[in-house]
mmCIF file of C-alpha atoms in Angstrom:
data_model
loop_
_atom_site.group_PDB
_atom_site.id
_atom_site.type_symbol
_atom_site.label_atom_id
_atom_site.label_comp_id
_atom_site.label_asym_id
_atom_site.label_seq_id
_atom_site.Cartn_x
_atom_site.Cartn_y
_atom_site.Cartn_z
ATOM 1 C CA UNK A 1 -26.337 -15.742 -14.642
ATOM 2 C CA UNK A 2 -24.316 -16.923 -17.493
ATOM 3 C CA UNK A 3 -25.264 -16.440 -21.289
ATOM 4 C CA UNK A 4 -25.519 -19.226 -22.930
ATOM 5 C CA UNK A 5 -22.959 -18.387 -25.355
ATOM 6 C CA UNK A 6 -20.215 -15.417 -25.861
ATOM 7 C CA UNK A 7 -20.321 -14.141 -28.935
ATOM 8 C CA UNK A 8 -17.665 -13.405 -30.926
ATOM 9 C CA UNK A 9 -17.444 -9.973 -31.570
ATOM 10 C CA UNK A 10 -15.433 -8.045 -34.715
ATOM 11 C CA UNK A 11 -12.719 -5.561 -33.055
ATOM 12 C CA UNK A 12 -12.778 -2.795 -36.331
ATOM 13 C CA UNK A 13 -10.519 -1.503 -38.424
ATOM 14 C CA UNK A 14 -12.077 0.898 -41.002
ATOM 15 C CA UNK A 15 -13.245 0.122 -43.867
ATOM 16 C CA UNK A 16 -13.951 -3.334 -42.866
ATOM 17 C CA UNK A 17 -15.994 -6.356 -44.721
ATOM 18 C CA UNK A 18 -18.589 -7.637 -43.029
ATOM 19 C CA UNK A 19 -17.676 -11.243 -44.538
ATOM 20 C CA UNK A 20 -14.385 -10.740 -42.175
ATOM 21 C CA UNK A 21 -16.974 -11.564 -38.969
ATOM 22 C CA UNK A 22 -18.408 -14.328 -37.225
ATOM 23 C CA UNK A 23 -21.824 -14.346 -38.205
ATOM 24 C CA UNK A 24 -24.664 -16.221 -36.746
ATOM 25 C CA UNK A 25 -28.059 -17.281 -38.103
ATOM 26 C CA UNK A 26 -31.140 -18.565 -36.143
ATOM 27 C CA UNK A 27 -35.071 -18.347 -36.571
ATOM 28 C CA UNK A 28 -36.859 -15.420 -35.584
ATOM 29 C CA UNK A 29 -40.104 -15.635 -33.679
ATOM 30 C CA UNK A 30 -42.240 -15.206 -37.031
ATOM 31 C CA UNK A 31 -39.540 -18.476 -38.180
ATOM 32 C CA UNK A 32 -40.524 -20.570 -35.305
ATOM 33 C CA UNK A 33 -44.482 -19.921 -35.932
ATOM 34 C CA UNK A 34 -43.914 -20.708 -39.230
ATOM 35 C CA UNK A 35 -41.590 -23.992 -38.723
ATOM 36 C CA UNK A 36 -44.186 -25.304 -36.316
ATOM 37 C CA UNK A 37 -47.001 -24.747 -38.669
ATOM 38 C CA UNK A 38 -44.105 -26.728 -41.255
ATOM 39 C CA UNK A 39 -44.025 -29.658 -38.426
ATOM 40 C CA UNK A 40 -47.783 -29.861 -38.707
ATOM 41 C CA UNK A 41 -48.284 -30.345 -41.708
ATOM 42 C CA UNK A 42 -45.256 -32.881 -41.991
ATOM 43 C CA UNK A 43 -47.659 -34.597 -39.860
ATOM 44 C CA UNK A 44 -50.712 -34.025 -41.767
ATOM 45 C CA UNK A 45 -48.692 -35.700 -45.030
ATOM 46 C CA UNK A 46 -47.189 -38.198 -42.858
ATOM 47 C CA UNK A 47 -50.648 -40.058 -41.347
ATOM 48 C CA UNK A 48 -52.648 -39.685 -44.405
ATOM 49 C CA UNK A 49 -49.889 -40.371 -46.812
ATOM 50 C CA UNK A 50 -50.918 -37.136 -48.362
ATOM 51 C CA UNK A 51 -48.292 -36.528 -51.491
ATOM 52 C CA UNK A 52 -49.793 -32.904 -52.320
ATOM 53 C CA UNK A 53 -48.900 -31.676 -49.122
ATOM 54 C CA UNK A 54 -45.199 -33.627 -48.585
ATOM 55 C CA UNK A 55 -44.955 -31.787 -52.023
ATOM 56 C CA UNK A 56 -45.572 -28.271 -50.338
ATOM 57 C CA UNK A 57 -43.637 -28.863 -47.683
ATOM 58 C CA UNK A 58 -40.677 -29.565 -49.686
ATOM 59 C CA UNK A 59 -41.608 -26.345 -51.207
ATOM 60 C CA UNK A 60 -41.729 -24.345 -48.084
ATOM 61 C CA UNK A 61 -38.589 -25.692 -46.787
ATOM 62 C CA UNK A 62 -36.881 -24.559 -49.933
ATOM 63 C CA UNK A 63 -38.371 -21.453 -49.684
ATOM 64 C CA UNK A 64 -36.460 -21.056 -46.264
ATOM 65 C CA UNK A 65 -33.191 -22.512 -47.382
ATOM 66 C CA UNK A 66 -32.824 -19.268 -50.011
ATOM 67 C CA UNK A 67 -34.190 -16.907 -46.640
ATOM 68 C CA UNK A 68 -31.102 -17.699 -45.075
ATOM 69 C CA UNK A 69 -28.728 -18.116 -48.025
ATOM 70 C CA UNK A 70 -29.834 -14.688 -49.024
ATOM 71 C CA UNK A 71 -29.865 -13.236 -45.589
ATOM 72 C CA UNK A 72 -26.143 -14.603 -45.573
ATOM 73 C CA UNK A 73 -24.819 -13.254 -48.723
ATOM 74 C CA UNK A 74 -26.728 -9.521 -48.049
ATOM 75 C CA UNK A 75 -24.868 -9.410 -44.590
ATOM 76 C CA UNK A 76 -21.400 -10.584 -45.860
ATOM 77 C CA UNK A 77 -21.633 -8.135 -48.996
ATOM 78 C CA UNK A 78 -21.381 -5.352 -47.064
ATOM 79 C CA UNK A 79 -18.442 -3.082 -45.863
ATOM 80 C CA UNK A 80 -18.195 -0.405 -43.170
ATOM 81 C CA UNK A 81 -16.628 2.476 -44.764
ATOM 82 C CA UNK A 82 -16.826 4.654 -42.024
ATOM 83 C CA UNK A 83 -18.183 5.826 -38.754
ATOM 84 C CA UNK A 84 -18.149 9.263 -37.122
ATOM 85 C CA UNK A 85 -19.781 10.885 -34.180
ATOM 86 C CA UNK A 86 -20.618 14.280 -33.167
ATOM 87 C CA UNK A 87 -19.713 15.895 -29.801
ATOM 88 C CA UNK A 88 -23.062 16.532 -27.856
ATOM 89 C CA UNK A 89 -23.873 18.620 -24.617
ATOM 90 C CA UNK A 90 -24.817 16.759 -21.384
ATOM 91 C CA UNK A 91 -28.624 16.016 -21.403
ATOM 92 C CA UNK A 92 -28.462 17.013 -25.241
ATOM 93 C CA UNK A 93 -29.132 14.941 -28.317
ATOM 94 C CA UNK A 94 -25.796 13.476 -29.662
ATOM 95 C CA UNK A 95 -25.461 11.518 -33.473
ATOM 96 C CA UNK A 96 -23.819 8.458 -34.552
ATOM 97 C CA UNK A 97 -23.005 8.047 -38.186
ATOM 98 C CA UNK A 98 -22.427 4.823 -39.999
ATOM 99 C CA UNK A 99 -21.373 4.852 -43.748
ATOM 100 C CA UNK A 100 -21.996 1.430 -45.145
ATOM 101 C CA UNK A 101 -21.386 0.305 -48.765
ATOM 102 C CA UNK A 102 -22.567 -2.831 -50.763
ATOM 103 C CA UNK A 103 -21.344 -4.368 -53.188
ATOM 104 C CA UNK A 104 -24.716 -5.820 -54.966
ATOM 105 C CA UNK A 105 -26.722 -3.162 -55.140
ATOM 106 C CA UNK A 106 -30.610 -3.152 -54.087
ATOM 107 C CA UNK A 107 -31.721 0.047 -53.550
ATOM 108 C CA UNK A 108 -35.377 0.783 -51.863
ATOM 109 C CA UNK A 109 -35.364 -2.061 -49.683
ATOM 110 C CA UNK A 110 -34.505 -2.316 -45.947
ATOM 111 C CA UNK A 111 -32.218 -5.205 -46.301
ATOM 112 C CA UNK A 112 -30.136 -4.177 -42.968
ATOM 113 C CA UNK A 113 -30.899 -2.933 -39.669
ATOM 114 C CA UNK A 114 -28.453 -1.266 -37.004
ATOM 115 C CA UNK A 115 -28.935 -2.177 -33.604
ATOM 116 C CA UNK A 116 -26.890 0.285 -31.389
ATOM 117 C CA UNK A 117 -27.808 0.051 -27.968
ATOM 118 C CA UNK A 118 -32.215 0.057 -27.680
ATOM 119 C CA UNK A 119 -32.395 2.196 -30.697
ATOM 120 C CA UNK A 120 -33.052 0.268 -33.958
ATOM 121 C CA UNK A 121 -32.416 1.927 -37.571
ATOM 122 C CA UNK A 122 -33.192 0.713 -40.824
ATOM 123 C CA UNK A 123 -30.771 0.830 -43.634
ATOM 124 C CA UNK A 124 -31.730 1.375 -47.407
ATOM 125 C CA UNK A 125 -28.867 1.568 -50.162
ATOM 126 C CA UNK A 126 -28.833 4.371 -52.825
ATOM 127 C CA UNK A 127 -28.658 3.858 -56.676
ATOM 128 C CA UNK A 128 -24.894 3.543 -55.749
ATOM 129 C CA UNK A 129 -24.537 1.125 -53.008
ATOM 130 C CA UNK A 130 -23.982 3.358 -50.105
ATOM 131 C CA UNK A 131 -26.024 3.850 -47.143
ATOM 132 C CA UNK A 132 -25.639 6.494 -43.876
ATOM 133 C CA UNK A 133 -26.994 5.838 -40.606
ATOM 134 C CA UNK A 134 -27.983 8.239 -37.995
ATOM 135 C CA UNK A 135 -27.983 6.614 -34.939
ATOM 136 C CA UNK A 136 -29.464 9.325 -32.006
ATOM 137 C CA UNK A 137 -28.136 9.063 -28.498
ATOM 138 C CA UNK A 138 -28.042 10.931 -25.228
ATOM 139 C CA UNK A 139 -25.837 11.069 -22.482
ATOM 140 C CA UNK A 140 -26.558 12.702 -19.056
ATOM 141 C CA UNK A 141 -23.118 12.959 -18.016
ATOM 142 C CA UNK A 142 -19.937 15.000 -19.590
ATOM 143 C CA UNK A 143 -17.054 12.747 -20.948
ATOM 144 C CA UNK A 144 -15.009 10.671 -22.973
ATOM 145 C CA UNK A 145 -17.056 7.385 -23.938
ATOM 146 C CA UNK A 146 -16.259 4.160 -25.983
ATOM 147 C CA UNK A 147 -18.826 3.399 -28.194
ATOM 148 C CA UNK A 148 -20.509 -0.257 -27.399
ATOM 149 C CA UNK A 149 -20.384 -2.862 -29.262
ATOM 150 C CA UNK A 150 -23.663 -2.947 -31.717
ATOM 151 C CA UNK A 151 -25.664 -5.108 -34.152
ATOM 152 C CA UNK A 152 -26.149 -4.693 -37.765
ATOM 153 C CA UNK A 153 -28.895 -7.784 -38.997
ATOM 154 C CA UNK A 154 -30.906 -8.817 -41.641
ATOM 155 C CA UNK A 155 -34.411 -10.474 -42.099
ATOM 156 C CA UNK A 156 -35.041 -9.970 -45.695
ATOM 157 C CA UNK A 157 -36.790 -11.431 -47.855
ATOM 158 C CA UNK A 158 -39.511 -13.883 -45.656
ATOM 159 C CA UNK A 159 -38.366 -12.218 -41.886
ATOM 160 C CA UNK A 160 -38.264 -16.194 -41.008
ATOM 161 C CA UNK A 161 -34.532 -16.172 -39.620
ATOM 162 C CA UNK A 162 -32.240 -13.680 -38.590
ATOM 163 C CA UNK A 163 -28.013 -12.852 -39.401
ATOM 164 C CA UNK A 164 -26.040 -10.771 -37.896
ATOM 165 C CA UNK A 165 -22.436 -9.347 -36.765
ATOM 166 C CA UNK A 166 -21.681 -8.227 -33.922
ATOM 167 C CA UNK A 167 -19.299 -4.988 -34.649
ATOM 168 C CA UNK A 168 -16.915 -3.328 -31.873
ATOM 169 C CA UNK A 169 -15.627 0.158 -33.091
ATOM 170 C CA UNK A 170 -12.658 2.251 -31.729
ATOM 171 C CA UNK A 171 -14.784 5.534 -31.808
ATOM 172 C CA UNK A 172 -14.937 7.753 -29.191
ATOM 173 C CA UNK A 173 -17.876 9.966 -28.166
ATOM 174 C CA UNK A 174 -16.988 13.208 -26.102
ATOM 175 C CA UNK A 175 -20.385 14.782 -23.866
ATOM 176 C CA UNK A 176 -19.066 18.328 -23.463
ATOM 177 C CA UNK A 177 -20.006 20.236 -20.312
ATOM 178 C CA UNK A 178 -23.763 21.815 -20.336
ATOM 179 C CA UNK A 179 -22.134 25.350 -19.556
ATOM 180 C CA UNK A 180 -20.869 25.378 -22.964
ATOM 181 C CA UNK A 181 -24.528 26.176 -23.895
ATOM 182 C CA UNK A 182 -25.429 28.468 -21.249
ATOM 183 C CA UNK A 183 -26.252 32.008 -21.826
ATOM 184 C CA UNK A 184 -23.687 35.064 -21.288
ATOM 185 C CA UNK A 185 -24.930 35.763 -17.881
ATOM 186 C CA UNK A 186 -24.871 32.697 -16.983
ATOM 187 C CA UNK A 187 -21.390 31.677 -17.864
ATOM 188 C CA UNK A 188 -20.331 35.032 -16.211
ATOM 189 C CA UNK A 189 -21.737 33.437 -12.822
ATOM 190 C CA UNK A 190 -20.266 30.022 -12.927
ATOM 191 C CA UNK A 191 -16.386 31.663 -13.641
ATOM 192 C CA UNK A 192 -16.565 33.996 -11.146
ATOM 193 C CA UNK A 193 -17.530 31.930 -8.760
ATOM 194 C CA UNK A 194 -14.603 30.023 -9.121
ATOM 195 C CA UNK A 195 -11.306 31.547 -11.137
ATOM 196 C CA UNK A 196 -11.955 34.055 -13.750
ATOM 197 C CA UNK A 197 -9.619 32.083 -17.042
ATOM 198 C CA UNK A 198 -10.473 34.917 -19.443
ATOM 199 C CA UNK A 199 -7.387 37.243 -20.426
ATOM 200 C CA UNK A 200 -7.833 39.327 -23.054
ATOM 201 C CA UNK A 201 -4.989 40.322 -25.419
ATOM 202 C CA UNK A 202 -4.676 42.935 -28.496
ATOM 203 C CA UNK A 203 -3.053 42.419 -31.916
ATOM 204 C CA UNK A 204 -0.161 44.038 -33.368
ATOM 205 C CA UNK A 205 -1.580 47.414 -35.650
ATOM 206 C CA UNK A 206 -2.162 46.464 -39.204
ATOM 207 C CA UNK A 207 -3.124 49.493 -41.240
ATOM 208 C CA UNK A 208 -5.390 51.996 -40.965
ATOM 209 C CA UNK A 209 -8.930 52.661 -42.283
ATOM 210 C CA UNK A 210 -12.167 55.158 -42.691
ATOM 211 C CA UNK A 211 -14.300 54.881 -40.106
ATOM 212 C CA UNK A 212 -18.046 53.946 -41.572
ATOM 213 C CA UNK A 213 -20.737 56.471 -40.637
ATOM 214 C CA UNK A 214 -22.881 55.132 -36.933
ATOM 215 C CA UNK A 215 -19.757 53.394 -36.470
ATOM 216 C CA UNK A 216 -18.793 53.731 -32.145
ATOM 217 C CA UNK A 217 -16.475 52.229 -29.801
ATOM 218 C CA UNK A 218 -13.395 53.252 -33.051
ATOM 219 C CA UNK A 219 -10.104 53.839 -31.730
ATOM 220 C CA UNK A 220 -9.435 57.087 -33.921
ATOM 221 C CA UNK A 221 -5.715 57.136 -35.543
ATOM 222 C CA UNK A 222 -5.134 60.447 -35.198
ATOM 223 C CA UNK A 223 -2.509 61.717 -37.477
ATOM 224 C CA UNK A 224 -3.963 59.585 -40.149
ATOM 225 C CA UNK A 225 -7.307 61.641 -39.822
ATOM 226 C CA UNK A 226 -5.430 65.260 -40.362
ATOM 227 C CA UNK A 227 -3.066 63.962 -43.202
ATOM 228 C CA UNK A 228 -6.400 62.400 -45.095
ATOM 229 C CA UNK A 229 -8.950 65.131 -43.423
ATOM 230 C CA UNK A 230 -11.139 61.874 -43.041
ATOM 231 C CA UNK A 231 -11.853 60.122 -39.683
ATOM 232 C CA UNK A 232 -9.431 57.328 -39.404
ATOM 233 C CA UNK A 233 -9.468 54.639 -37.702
ATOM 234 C CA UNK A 234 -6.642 51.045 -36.788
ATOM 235 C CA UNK A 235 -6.715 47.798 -38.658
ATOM 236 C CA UNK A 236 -5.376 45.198 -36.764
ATOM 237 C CA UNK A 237 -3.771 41.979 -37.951
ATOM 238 C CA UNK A 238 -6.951 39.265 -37.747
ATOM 239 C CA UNK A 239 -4.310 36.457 -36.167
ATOM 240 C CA UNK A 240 -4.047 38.017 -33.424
ATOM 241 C CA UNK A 241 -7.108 40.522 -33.472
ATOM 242 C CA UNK A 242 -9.652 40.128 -29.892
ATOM 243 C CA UNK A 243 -8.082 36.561 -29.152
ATOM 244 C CA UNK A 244 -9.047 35.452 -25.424
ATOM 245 C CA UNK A 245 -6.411 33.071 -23.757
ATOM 246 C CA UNK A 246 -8.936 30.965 -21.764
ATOM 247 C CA UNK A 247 -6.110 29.435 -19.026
ATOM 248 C CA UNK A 248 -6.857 26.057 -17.650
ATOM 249 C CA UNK A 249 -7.811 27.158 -13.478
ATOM 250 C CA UNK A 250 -4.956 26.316 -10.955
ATOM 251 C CA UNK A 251 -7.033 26.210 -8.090
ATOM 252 C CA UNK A 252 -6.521 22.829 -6.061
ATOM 253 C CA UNK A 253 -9.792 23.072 -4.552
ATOM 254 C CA UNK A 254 -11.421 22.767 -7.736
ATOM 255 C CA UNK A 255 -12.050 18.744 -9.476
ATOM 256 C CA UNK A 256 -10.957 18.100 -12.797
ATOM 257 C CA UNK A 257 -14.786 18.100 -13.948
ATOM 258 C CA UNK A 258 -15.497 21.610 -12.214
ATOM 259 C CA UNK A 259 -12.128 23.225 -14.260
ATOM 260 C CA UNK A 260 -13.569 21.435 -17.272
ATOM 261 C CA UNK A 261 -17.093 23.216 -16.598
ATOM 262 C CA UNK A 262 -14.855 26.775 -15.757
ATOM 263 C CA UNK A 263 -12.872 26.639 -19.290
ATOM 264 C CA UNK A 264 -16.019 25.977 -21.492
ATOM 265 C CA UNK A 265 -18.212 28.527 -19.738
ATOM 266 C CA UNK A 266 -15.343 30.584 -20.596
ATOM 267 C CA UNK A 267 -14.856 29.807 -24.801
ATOM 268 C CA UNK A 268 -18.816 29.812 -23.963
ATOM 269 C CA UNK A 269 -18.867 33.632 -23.109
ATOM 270 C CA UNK A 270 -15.816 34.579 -25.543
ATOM 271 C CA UNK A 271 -18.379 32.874 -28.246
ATOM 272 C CA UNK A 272 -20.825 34.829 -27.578
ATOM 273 C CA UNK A 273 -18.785 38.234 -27.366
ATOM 274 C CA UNK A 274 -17.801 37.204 -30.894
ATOM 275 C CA UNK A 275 -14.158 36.817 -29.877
ATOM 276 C CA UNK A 276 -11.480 34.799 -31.021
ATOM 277 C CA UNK A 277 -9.986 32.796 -28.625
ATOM 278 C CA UNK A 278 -7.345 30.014 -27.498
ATOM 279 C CA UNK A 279 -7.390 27.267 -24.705
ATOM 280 C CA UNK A 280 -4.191 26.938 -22.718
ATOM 281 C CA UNK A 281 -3.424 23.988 -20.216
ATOM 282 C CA UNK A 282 0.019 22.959 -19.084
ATOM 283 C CA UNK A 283 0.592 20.257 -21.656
ATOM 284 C CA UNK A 284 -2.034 21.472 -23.914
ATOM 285 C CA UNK A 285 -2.073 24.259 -26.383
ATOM 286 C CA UNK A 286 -5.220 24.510 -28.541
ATOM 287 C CA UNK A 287 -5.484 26.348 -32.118
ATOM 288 C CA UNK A 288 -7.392 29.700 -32.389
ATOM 289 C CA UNK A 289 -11.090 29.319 -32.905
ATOM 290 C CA UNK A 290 -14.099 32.048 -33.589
ATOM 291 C CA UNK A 291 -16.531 28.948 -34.115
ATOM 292 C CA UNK A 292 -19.189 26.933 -32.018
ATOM 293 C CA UNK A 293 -17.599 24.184 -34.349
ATOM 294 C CA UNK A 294 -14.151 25.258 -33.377
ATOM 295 C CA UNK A 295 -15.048 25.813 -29.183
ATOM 296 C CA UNK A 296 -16.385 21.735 -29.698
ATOM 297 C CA UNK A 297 -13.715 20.279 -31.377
ATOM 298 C CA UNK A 298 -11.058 22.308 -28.998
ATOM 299 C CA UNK A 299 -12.892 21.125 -25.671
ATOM 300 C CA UNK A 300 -13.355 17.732 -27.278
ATOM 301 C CA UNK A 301 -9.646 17.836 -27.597
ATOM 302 C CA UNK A 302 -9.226 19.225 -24.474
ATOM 303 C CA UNK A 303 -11.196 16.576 -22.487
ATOM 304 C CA UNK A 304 -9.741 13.572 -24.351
ATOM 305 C CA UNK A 305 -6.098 15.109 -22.973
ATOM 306 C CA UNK A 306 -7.037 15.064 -19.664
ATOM 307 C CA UNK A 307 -10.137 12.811 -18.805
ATOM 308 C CA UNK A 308 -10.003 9.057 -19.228
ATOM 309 C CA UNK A 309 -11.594 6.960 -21.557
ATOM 310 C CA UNK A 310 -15.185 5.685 -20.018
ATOM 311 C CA UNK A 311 -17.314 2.410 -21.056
ATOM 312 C CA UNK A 312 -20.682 3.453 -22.834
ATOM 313 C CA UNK A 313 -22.675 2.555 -19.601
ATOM 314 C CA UNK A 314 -20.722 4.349 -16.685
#
């Protein structure tokens, strides 16, 4: 079945006035009750020449004339500043963030609402103009998504009609694999059941220091310990100090999702050693991270180099 009509929908470019989009108006359901109670008593006035009541009317439909001129001007006062989104974990929660800024301010009220998807979000300005909206999400399946296109509205002051924008942003969402969550043990399990990326490497010897008292597992530096008559220990230089070189698998049999899975159960296990490590791919090269934050935003990476784009709904 066809819709009745194809809305026009604003492609975005950040920051963006609202006023640059197509907006449309129409009644909402409350509207309707109330214009049919509005055709009654048109009616009413009408048959029994009633001049109080032709006098209300006129006073109602005036009313509604400044609902939608003011539901027109809130909507095309705003501008999106910004929008973000942070990488989630299959079957986890992910987060959507809108940064929206008005020009006339009215703090306190819900002039706006976000429609993203089924999930509906008020918006109330600050002091300053600006509002941020968390938009929650979850996807069941790891990958690179394209956010869909969503609806921000308003209803304010009577609720009897309805504007809104349709807005299409260029964001990307990334669902990282669920073994970048798992526990040690379990990460251990899914890489060597397939091919074990981990490859440890040592840094180049820095100095030299005491070694603190309970302290085990200290390389001692020997000759450093009889010239000092302390217990000595190696300093190595923290670029290069405990990195892991987690090497994208080259097994054939493997699919591009299962390798995916293999490399963040790896950064996954160096994480929770507390290492420092590095992903390496054949036309991909990440930074060093130590971080949860870092092991995201270097899969995230990662995936966007080698997995396509998907819509929202695939």
């Amino acid at each position: 079945m066809k819709p009745f009509f194809k809305p026009r929908v604003v492609a975005m470019n950040l920051p963006m006035p609202l006023k640059k989009g197509h907006a449309y108006t129409f009644f909402t359901p409350y509207g309707i009750l109330q214009f049919g109670l509005l055709l009654i008593l048109f009616l009413f006035a009408v048959n029994y020449n009633n001049n109080t009541s032709m006098l209300g009317l006129v006073f109602l439909l005036a009313v509604y004339m400044a609902a939608i001129v003011r539901n027109y001007s809130t909507l095309r006062s705003v501008t999106i500043a910004d929008i973000s989104s942070r990488h989630s974990v299959e079957g986890d929660e992910g987060g959507l963030k809108i940064r929206l800024v008005q020009k006339k301010i009215k703090p306190d009220y819900p002039l706006l609402h976000v429609k993203f998807d089924k999930t509906i979000v008020d918006v109330a300005f600050n002091e300053h103009g600006e509002a941020v909206v968390d938009i929650p999400f979850t996807k069941d399946i790891l990958g690179v998504y394209l956010l869909p296109v969503f609806k921000i509205y308003s209803c304010w002051p009577f609720g009897v009609c309805q504007t809104w924008v349709y807005v299409k942003p260029h964001t990307q969402v990334v669902v990282l694999p669920i073994e970048y969550r798992r526990e040690l043990h379990d990460v251990a399990a899914a890489v060597q059941a397939h091919q074990n990326p981990l490859a440890a490497t040592t840094g180049d010897v820095e100095g030299t220091r005491e070694i603190v008292k309970g302290e085990q597992g200290a390389k001692i530096a020997w000759k450093q310990t009889f010239r000092r008559n302390k217990m000595m220990t190696y300093t190595y230089e923290k670029s290069a100090q405990n990195v892991v070189a987690v090497v994208w698998p080259s097994d054939p049999s493997l699919s591009l999702e299962q390798k995916l899975r293999v490399v963040s159960g790896a950064v996954s296990a160096a994480l929770s050693k507390e290492q420092r490590f590095q992903v390496q791919h054949p036309t991909f090269k990440s930074p060093t991270g130590s971080t949860v934050e870092d092991g995201q935003q270097i899969i995230g990476a990662l995936m966007g180099h080698v997995l396509p784009v998907k819509g929202w709904r695939a």
